[in-house]
């Protein structure tokens, strides 16, 4: 397909990941504490220099599953009788698996968790001199006017007030970072949705919140000070503004990858339609199958890219 052709052309002008921190040059080693790795203790270039894709998702189990799916799909072999190792197991924070040029990492829940991980993974890419990696978040979300099981590729990540910025408080001041996602990557992913897929794959805006309950207009948390009418007015306003889903990491993911000049995409499945309710009531087997849908799409992308090399 033509886009991979173009992409390869693009990669003729390759560049390694840069960090925007001159202080790192002055440190004799950099401890990536939450990954249980370090530039002094590990040969990061030898371990990770070949990475091309970094895939992040909420839970360790899902990312392990994804790593095994990839192994199958790209025919990546490990010695018979052995299993993939969780590279960050001694951190007891995140889980990380490497399948050839793909890193699969759990990011936990919420922007602080994915933010810490991104700082360390971006530095890992820098120390390992990785060339033009592509980052994916594969996750779950609440749909806005879309049935459970729908796959959404985010074209923009915005906060609960629809602002396309991540707001950080640094030294007591508010700093805004734009949450930009790669347009071309979104359409490349969309083109890999198959007519036979028994679910829709759409592109749309994603609201990212700091809370699952009140922050997402749910009335089933421990606290709720708004009425059903106020909730529906807000959710309808989101729909009117092109929002297709709500989750909790895309804003930090988009803003920090963009700040590092890294191409990134967010692909989430919906677990319910928030215009119809708050509780996630589907059976576990249904939810498990739905959660594999973003994995399948990203897997198709990686497979296609690798087959063109
Ligand atoms: C989706 O699901 C989690 C909350 O249940 C959160 O990490 C998110 O973004
Ligand atoms: N994750 C969220 O953040 N919200 C939902 O409604 C479902 C999954």
Short mmCIF file of C-alpha atoms in Angstrom, two decimals, residues 32-38 87-91 93-94 96 105 117 120-121 124:
data_model
loop_
_atom_site.label_atom_id
_atom_site.label_comp_id
_atom_site.label_asym_id
_atom_site.label_seq_id
_atom_site.Cartn_x
_atom_site.Cartn_y
_atom_site.Cartn_z
CA UNK A 32 14.92 4.68 35.05
CA UNK A 33 13.54 3.86 38.46
CA UNK A 34 9.98 2.79 37.53
CA UNK A 35 11.26 0.49 34.79
CA UNK A 36 13.99 -1.14 36.92
CA UNK A 37 16.56 -0.17 34.26
CA UNK A 38 19.44 2.30 34.12
CA UNK A 87 11.72 -6.77 31.71
CA UNK A 88 10.48 -4.38 34.41
CA UNK A 89 9.30 -7.04 36.87
CA UNK A 90 11.59 -5.81 39.65
CA UNK A 91 10.03 -2.35 39.55
CA UNK A 93 5.13 -0.77 38.85
CA UNK A 94 4.94 -1.38 35.12
CA UNK A 96 7.35 -4.49 29.83
CA UNK A 105 4.24 -1.89 28.27
CA UNK A 117 6.09 6.03 32.20
CA UNK A 120 11.20 7.10 31.35
CA UNK A 121 10.35 5.44 28.04
CA UNK A 124 14.99 4.93 27.27
#
